[in-house]
Amino acid sequence: MEFEHSPNAADRKEVAPLLKIALELGPLLLFFLANSRGEMLAERFPVITDLGGPIFFATAVFMVAIAVSLAVSYVLTRRLPVMPVVSGIVVLVFGALTLWLQDELFIKLKPTIVNVLFGAVLLGGLLFGKSLLGYVFDSVFRLDDAGWRKLTFRWGVFFFFLAALNEVIWRSFSTDFWVSFKVFGMMPITVVFTLMQLPMIQRHTLDHDKD
C-alpha cells in the first residue's frame, strides 16, 4: 500500500470534494448518532448492551466506520490519505482500549491526542520545508507553494487550540455533552476558522489557465 502523492503531483488521483468530506466526517456523525440513539437501539437489539453504555456502542460504530472510510478511499485512489490514516490508527487503538477496559476516558482523549499530533506534524513539516496540509485540502483548493505554507501554519496552530478545547470540555461537562459538542461545537468552530482563511486562499489560488 502507498500513501497519496503530494498536492500538486501530476499523477495524483483526486476524490470528489463532497465525497472526500463525507468519508472524513461520516464516521464522526455516526459516532454521534450511535451515542444519542444507543439506549433506544439497545431495547431493540439487546446484544448492544454487552458493549456497555451508549458511549461504548458508539465507540464500536466509530471504529468500524473509520475502517470502512479508509477502505473506500483506498479503493477509489489506490492510495491511503495520510492524515485520516493517522486519525484512524488513534481511533482504533484508543477505541479498543475503551471497549476492553470499559473506560470512556480513552475515547475522550483521542481528539486531544490526534489534534496535538496533527499540529505537531504540520508545524514540524514546515521546519523541513513540507506543507503537509495539501494532502487534506488538495481536492478542494489548488494553491501555490506559499499558500500551502501559510495555510499549513495556521492549521497547525488551530489544531493545538482544538486539543486544548477538547480537554476543557470533557473535563468540565458530561459525556453526552462532550459527544454533542464534538459534532455540533467543534464542526462549526472549524467551519468558521476555514471561512476566515478564504481571503488568503483566494490570493494564492493557482490559475487553471496556466496549468
mmCIF file of C-alpha atoms in Angstrom, residues 8-92:
data_model
loop_
_atom_site.group_PDB
_atom_site.id
_atom_site.type_symbol
_atom_site.label_atom_id
_atom_site.label_comp_id
_atom_site.label_asym_id
_atom_site.label_seq_id
_atom_site.Cartn_x
_atom_site.Cartn_y
_atom_site.Cartn_z
ATOM 1 C CA ASN A 8 0.431 19.307 -6.944
ATOM 2 C CA ALA A 9 1.724 15.980 -8.308
ATOM 3 C CA ALA A 10 0.658 15.414 -11.930
ATOM 4 C CA ASP A 11 -0.351 11.764 -11.386
ATOM 5 C CA ARG A 12 -2.351 12.392 -8.216
ATOM 6 C CA LYS A 13 -5.869 10.901 -8.258
ATOM 7 C CA GLU A 14 -8.453 13.235 -6.806
ATOM 8 C CA VAL A 15 -11.634 12.297 -4.957
ATOM 9 C CA ALA A 16 -14.692 14.494 -5.496
ATOM 10 C CA PRO A 17 -14.744 17.166 -2.740
ATOM 11 C CA LEU A 18 -18.170 16.205 -1.367
ATOM 12 C CA LEU A 19 -17.246 12.532 -1.295
ATOM 13 C CA LYS A 20 -13.955 13.308 0.452
ATOM 14 C CA ILE A 21 -15.782 15.345 3.087
ATOM 15 C CA ALA A 22 -18.333 12.538 3.541
ATOM 16 C CA LEU A 23 -15.572 9.967 4.015
ATOM 17 C CA GLU A 24 -13.805 12.109 6.616
ATOM 18 C CA LEU A 25 -16.845 13.442 8.531
ATOM 19 C CA GLY A 26 -19.205 10.486 8.099
ATOM 20 C CA PRO A 27 -17.639 8.368 10.879
ATOM 21 C CA LEU A 28 -17.916 11.297 13.302
ATOM 22 C CA LEU A 29 -21.616 11.768 12.538
ATOM 23 C CA LEU A 30 -22.238 8.042 13.015
ATOM 24 C CA PHE A 31 -20.431 8.275 16.366
ATOM 25 C CA PHE A 32 -22.843 10.992 17.492
ATOM 26 C CA LEU A 33 -25.942 9.164 16.226
ATOM 27 C CA ALA A 34 -24.896 5.886 17.831
ATOM 28 C CA ASN A 35 -24.358 7.601 21.173
ATOM 29 C CA SER A 36 -27.600 9.602 21.071
ATOM 30 C CA ARG A 37 -29.696 6.607 19.929
ATOM 31 C CA GLY A 38 -27.770 3.937 21.830
ATOM 32 C CA GLU A 39 -30.361 3.287 24.522
ATOM 33 C CA MET A 40 -33.195 3.057 22.008
ATOM 34 C CA LEU A 41 -31.233 0.642 19.827
ATOM 35 C CA ALA A 42 -30.298 -1.443 22.874
ATOM 36 C CA GLU A 43 -34.003 -2.008 23.580
ATOM 37 C CA ARG A 44 -34.447 -3.484 20.097
ATOM 38 C CA PHE A 45 -31.091 -5.249 19.931
ATOM 39 C CA PRO A 46 -30.129 -6.434 23.439
ATOM 40 C CA VAL A 47 -26.745 -7.627 22.196
ATOM 41 C CA ILE A 48 -25.689 -3.967 22.176
ATOM 42 C CA THR A 49 -25.835 -3.916 25.973
ATOM 43 C CA ASP A 50 -22.933 -6.365 26.017
ATOM 44 C CA LEU A 51 -20.708 -3.491 24.899
ATOM 45 C CA GLY A 52 -21.713 -1.351 27.889
ATOM 46 C CA GLY A 53 -23.474 2.023 27.726
ATOM 47 C CA PRO A 54 -24.208 4.134 24.622
ATOM 48 C CA ILE A 55 -20.700 5.626 24.534
ATOM 49 C CA PHE A 56 -19.173 2.155 24.191
ATOM 50 C CA PHE A 57 -21.585 1.186 21.411
ATOM 51 C CA ALA A 58 -20.831 4.499 19.693
ATOM 52 C CA THR A 59 -17.114 3.815 20.012
ATOM 53 C CA ALA A 60 -17.505 0.448 18.280
ATOM 54 C CA VAL A 61 -19.516 2.082 15.482
ATOM 55 C CA PHE A 62 -16.869 4.796 15.164
ATOM 56 C CA MET A 63 -14.109 2.194 14.777
ATOM 57 C CA VAL A 64 -15.980 0.283 12.068
ATOM 58 C CA ALA A 65 -16.917 3.484 10.228
ATOM 59 C CA ILE A 66 -13.302 4.695 10.224
ATOM 60 C CA ALA A 67 -12.091 1.370 8.826
ATOM 61 C CA VAL A 68 -14.776 1.411 6.096
ATOM 62 C CA SER A 69 -13.975 5.030 5.213
ATOM 63 C CA LEU A 70 -10.277 4.264 4.753
ATOM 64 C CA ALA A 71 -11.085 1.153 2.712
ATOM 65 C CA VAL A 72 -13.379 3.106 0.363
ATOM 66 C CA SER A 73 -10.766 5.831 -0.032
ATOM 67 C CA TYR A 74 -8.147 3.240 -0.934
ATOM 68 C CA VAL A 75 -10.430 1.527 -3.460
ATOM 69 C CA LEU A 76 -11.080 4.869 -5.175
ATOM 70 C CA THR A 77 -7.489 6.111 -5.338
ATOM 71 C CA ARG A 78 -5.317 3.035 -4.654
ATOM 72 C CA ARG A 79 -3.532 5.167 -2.071
ATOM 73 C CA LEU A 80 -4.138 5.940 1.590
ATOM 74 C CA PRO A 81 -4.847 9.525 2.738
ATOM 75 C CA VAL A 82 -2.149 10.474 5.234
ATOM 76 C CA MET A 83 -3.995 12.404 7.941
ATOM 77 C CA PRO A 84 -7.148 10.231 8.005
ATOM 78 C CA VAL A 85 -4.865 7.214 8.403
ATOM 79 C CA VAL A 86 -3.177 8.809 11.422
ATOM 80 C CA SER A 87 -6.557 9.685 12.929
ATOM 81 C CA GLY A 88 -7.868 6.209 12.147
ATOM 82 C CA ILE A 89 -4.966 4.497 13.886
ATOM 83 C CA VAL A 90 -5.558 6.556 17.032
ATOM 84 C CA VAL A 91 -9.308 5.827 16.899
ATOM 85 C CA LEU A 92 -8.726 2.092 16.567
#
